[in-house]
Amino acid sequence: AQTVTQSQPEMSVQEAETVTLSCTYDTSESDYYLFWYKQPPSRQMILVIRQEAYKQQNATENRFSVNFQKAAKSFSLKISDSQLGDAAMYFCAYRSGNQFYFGTGTSLTVIP
Amino acid sequence: DVKVTQSSRYLVKRTGEKVFLECVQDMDHENMFWYRQDPGLGLRLIYFSYDVKMKEKGDIPEGYSVSREKKERFSLILESASTNQTSMYLCASTFSGLNYGYTFGSGTRLTVV
């Protein structure tokens, strides 16, 4: 069974600093995608970044990047130059076929 | 701008009532999903649908049913609401194909009293 684990329920970062959110997953499949979603206090979940399992190059979207370690089944999110608007719940997700599997989330606080 | 729209942001219902949560997407997505979100438990899948009139049980289908009569609309039904169904309900949709992420609705905060 596929599982996604986020071991940090809460994290905090100083504004302008860098923070890394951890995610591990378990799967026996070889073809899949990984995603990070952000849920601000207003609730709507939005896609931050995605990574294809076959691509060795880590995905980057502006200040957001991932560290994808396929052998270790690790998919961490790095947020550089943190801003107040980055405060949110962050969910790691794995897609196999038409189903997504989510972690339990990490609540990120940004300290001014 | 593409959207998943959930009909209500907040709902308060009485125990035993039949409750309908509606979700409409305008992206022609084949796949639609209902989750409930509870603190510390993350997102738990209730039901999903790959096509019109098709439905599949997720991880926690008990006490819920769904309807998908049209491609764009996926309804979640609480047959007889109970207090343990007080939660945030999220609808999502996506295309088939691994590289597509979900598009989520804004959520419905349901309180059963």
Short mmCIF file of C-alpha atoms in Angstrom, two decimals:
data_model
loop_
_atom_site.label_atom_id
_atom_site.label_comp_id
_atom_site.label_asym_id
_atom_site.label_seq_id
_atom_site.Cartn_x
_atom_site.Cartn_y
_atom_site.Cartn_z
CA ALA A 1 0.00 0.00 0.00
CA GLN A 2 1.13 3.50 -0.76
CA THR A 3 1.75 5.72 2.25
CA VAL A 4 3.01 9.26 2.58
CA THR A 5 4.62 10.45 5.81
CA GLN A 6 5.24 14.00 6.92
CA SER A 7 7.06 13.75 10.21
CA GLN A 8 6.97 17.46 11.09
CA PRO A 9 3.49 18.54 12.19
CA GLU A 10 4.70 22.11 12.71
CA MET A 11 7.63 24.17 11.50
CA SER A 12 8.61 27.81 11.81
CA VAL A 13 10.98 30.03 9.88
CA GLN A 14 12.15 33.60 10.10
CA GLU A 15 11.12 35.83 7.26
CA ALA A 16 13.73 35.79 4.45
CA GLU A 17 15.28 32.56 5.73
CA THR A 18 15.14 29.08 4.18
CA VAL A 19 13.11 26.16 5.48
CA THR A 20 12.86 22.53 4.40
CA LEU A 21 9.76 20.41 4.88
CA SER A 22 10.23 16.66 4.90
CA CYS A 23 8.22 13.97 3.18
CA THR A 24 8.79 10.27 2.71
CA TYR A 25 6.64 7.80 0.84
CA ASP A 26 6.40 4.11 0.35
CA THR A 27 5.60 2.45 -2.93
CA SER A 28 6.52 -0.53 -5.03
CA GLU A 29 5.64 1.23 -8.28
CA SER A 30 8.16 2.71 -10.66
CA ASP A 31 6.05 5.33 -12.45
CA TYR A 32 4.49 8.02 -10.33
CA TYR A 33 4.39 11.71 -9.61
CA LEU A 34 4.92 13.59 -6.40
CA PHE A 35 3.34 16.89 -5.47
CA TRP A 36 3.47 19.55 -2.81
CA TYR A 37 0.27 21.45 -2.05
CA LYS A 38 -0.18 24.59 0.00
CA GLN A 39 -3.32 25.36 2.00
CA PRO A 40 -3.33 28.94 3.33
CA PRO A 41 -5.67 29.90 6.16
CA SER A 42 -8.33 30.80 3.57
CA ARG A 43 -8.44 27.07 2.89
CA GLN A 44 -8.21 26.56 -0.85
CA MET A 45 -5.50 24.06 -1.61
CA ILE A 46 -3.16 25.04 -4.42
CA LEU A 47 -0.41 23.18 -6.21
CA VAL A 48 3.10 24.36 -5.39
CA ILE A 49 5.35 21.99 -7.30
CA ARG A 50 5.41 18.56 -8.92
CA GLN A 51 8.11 15.98 -9.63
CA GLU A 52 8.09 13.02 -11.99
CA ALA A 53 9.71 9.92 -10.56
CA TYR A 54 11.67 9.26 -13.76
CA LYS A 55 13.31 12.66 -13.77
CA GLN A 56 16.53 12.91 -11.82
CA GLN A 57 16.58 16.68 -11.97
CA ASN A 58 14.88 18.29 -9.02
CA ALA A 59 11.90 20.48 -9.84
CA THR A 60 12.06 24.21 -9.13
CA GLU A 61 9.36 26.88 -9.14
CA ASN A 62 10.72 30.29 -8.21
CA ARG A 63 11.50 30.16 -4.46
CA PHE A 64 10.26 26.58 -4.13
CA SER A 65 12.41 23.58 -4.94
CA VAL A 66 12.43 19.93 -4.10
CA ASN A 67 15.09 17.46 -3.08
CA PHE A 68 13.95 14.20 -4.63
CA GLN A 69 15.83 11.11 -3.53
CA LYS A 70 14.15 8.21 -5.32
CA ALA A 71 16.14 5.41 -3.71
CA ALA A 72 15.43 6.79 -0.26
CA LYS A 73 11.80 7.56 -1.22
CA SER A 74 12.22 11.08 0.04
CA PHE A 75 10.67 14.24 -1.39
CA SER A 76 11.42 17.35 0.66
CA LEU A 77 10.31 20.90 -0.14
CA LYS A 78 12.69 23.81 0.27
CA ILE A 79 11.32 27.33 0.53
CA SER A 80 13.92 30.03 0.05
CA ASP A 81 13.60 33.65 1.11
CA SER A 82 10.49 32.86 3.13
CA GLN A 83 7.69 35.39 3.01
CA LEU A 84 4.74 36.01 5.31
CA GLY A 85 2.46 34.72 2.58
CA ASP A 86 4.15 31.32 2.76
CA ALA A 87 2.46 30.64 6.11
CA ALA A 88 0.15 27.69 5.46
CA MET A 89 -0.37 23.97 5.79
CA TYR A 90 1.75 22.07 3.32
CA PHE A 91 0.77 18.63 2.11
CA CYS A 92 2.95 16.17 0.29
CA ALA A 93 1.11 13.89 -2.13
CA TYR A 94 1.87 10.90 -4.31
CA ARG A 95 -0.08 10.04 -7.43
CA SER A 96 -0.37 6.54 -8.77
CA GLY A 97 -2.94 5.94 -11.49
CA ASN A 98 -5.94 8.10 -10.74
CA GLN A 99 -5.49 8.16 -7.00
CA PHE A 100 -3.63 10.55 -4.78
CA TYR A 101 -2.21 9.73 -1.38
CA PHE A 102 -1.59 12.58 1.04
CA GLY A 103 0.54 13.08 4.09
CA THR A 104 -0.95 14.56 7.24
CA GLY A 105 0.51 17.98 6.58
CA THR A 106 3.05 20.39 8.06
CA SER A 107 1.90 23.71 9.45
CA LEU A 108 4.43 26.41 8.56
CA THR A 109 4.64 29.62 10.56
CA VAL A 110 6.64 32.54 9.20
CA ILE A 111 8.02 34.84 11.88
CA PRO A 112 8.38 38.50 10.89
CA ASP B 1 -9.89 30.92 -14.79
CA VAL B 2 -10.52 27.23 -14.23
CA LYS B 3 -12.47 26.30 -11.19
CA VAL B 4 -13.86 23.76 -8.82
CA THR B 5 -16.84 25.26 -7.06
CA GLN B 6 -18.37 23.95 -3.89
CA SER B 7 -21.83 25.25 -3.29
CA SER B 8 -21.47 26.24 0.36
CA ARG B 9 -18.57 27.51 2.46
CA TYR B 10 -20.34 26.86 5.76
CA LEU B 11 -23.23 24.59 6.63
CA VAL B 12 -24.92 23.82 9.93
CA LYS B 13 -27.23 20.81 9.98
CA ARG B 14 -29.08 18.85 12.61
CA THR B 15 -28.39 15.24 13.51
CA GLY B 16 -30.41 12.90 11.31
CA GLU B 17 -30.82 15.36 8.44
CA LYS B 18 -29.99 14.35 4.87
CA VAL B 19 -27.22 16.63 3.64
CA PHE B 20 -26.15 17.35 0.07
CA LEU B 21 -22.75 18.83 -0.74
CA GLU B 22 -22.37 19.89 -4.34
CA CYS B 23 -19.23 20.23 -6.40
CA VAL B 24 -19.00 21.54 -9.95
CA GLN B 25 -15.91 21.79 -12.14
CA ASP B 26 -15.56 23.57 -15.46
CA MET B 27 -12.36 21.90 -16.69
CA ASP B 28 -13.85 18.78 -18.34
CA HIS B 29 -11.99 16.60 -15.85
CA GLU B 30 -12.84 12.91 -15.91
CA ASN B 31 -11.98 12.28 -12.29
CA MET B 32 -13.61 13.80 -9.24
CA PHE B 33 -13.02 13.17 -5.57
CA TRP B 34 -14.47 13.92 -2.14
CA TYR B 35 -12.24 14.18 0.92
CA ARG B 36 -12.77 15.13 4.47
CA GLN B 37 -10.06 17.00 6.30
CA ASP B 38 -9.61 16.78 10.06
CA PRO B 39 -6.76 18.16 12.17
CA GLY B 40 -3.95 15.66 12.57
CA LEU B 41 -5.54 13.22 10.14
CA GLY B 42 -4.83 15.00 6.89
CA LEU B 43 -7.09 14.30 3.93
CA ARG B 44 -9.10 11.12 3.89
CA LEU B 45 -10.75 9.91 0.72
CA ILE B 46 -14.48 9.30 0.96
CA TYR B 47 -15.53 8.53 -2.62
CA PHE B 48 -14.28 9.15 -6.12
CA SER B 49 -15.53 8.88 -9.66
CA TYR B 50 -13.71 8.22 -12.92
CA ASP B 51 -16.63 8.91 -15.19
CA VAL B 52 -20.27 9.81 -15.32
CA LYS B 53 -22.41 7.43 -13.29
CA MET B 54 -19.32 5.67 -11.97
CA LYS B 55 -18.31 5.74 -8.33
CA GLU B 56 -15.76 4.02 -6.18
CA LYS B 57 -15.43 3.84 -2.42
CA GLY B 58 -12.48 5.49 -0.83
CA ASP B 59 -11.03 4.85 2.59
CA ILE B 60 -13.96 6.07 4.70
CA PRO B 61 -17.22 5.68 2.75
CA GLU B 62 -19.43 4.67 5.67
CA GLY B 63 -22.30 7.06 6.18
CA TYR B 64 -21.82 8.70 2.78
CA SER B 65 -22.99 8.21 -0.76
CA VAL B 66 -22.31 10.06 -4.00
CA SER B 67 -23.93 10.88 -7.28
CA ARG B 68 -22.43 11.78 -10.63
CA GLU B 69 -25.13 12.25 -13.22
CA LYS B 70 -23.16 14.77 -15.27
CA LYS B 71 -19.45 14.97 -15.93
CA GLU B 72 -19.04 18.34 -14.30
CA ARG B 73 -20.98 17.66 -11.10
CA PHE B 74 -20.16 15.34 -8.21
CA SER B 75 -22.42 15.35 -5.19
CA LEU B 76 -21.69 14.00 -1.73
CA ILE B 77 -24.67 12.87 0.31
CA LEU B 78 -24.80 12.32 4.03
CA GLU B 79 -27.81 10.04 4.37
CA SER B 80 -28.38 10.76 8.07
CA ALA B 81 -25.96 13.32 9.42
CA SER B 82 -24.20 12.57 12.68
CA THR B 83 -22.00 14.72 14.90
CA ASN B 84 -18.90 12.72 13.95
CA GLN B 85 -19.37 13.94 10.38
CA THR B 86 -18.59 17.48 11.47
CA SER B 87 -15.59 18.28 9.32
CA MET B 88 -14.12 20.18 6.41
CA TYR B 89 -15.13 18.61 3.10
CA LEU B 90 -12.94 19.15 0.05
CA CYS B 91 -13.83 18.37 -3.53
CA ALA B 92 -11.09 17.89 -6.13
CA SER B 93 -10.89 17.01 -9.78
CA THR B 94 -8.20 16.07 -12.27
CA PHE B 95 -7.51 14.65 -15.68
CA SER B 96 -6.36 11.09 -16.10
CA GLY B 97 -2.60 11.05 -16.53
CA LEU B 98 0.03 10.95 -13.84
CA ASN B 99 1.39 14.43 -14.44
CA TYR B 100 -1.85 16.18 -13.59
CA GLY B 101 -2.37 17.51 -10.12
CA TYR B 102 -5.65 18.06 -8.39
CA THR B 103 -7.65 21.23 -8.62
CA PHE B 104 -9.42 21.73 -5.31
CA GLY B 105 -12.56 23.54 -4.35
CA SER B 106 -12.60 26.02 -1.49
CA GLY B 107 -14.07 23.51 0.92
CA THR B 108 -17.28 23.25 2.92
CA ARG B 109 -17.12 23.48 6.68
CA LEU B 110 -19.99 21.27 7.87
CA THR B 111 -21.13 21.36 11.47
CA VAL B 112 -23.66 18.78 12.62
CA VAL B 113 -25.42 19.69 15.84
#
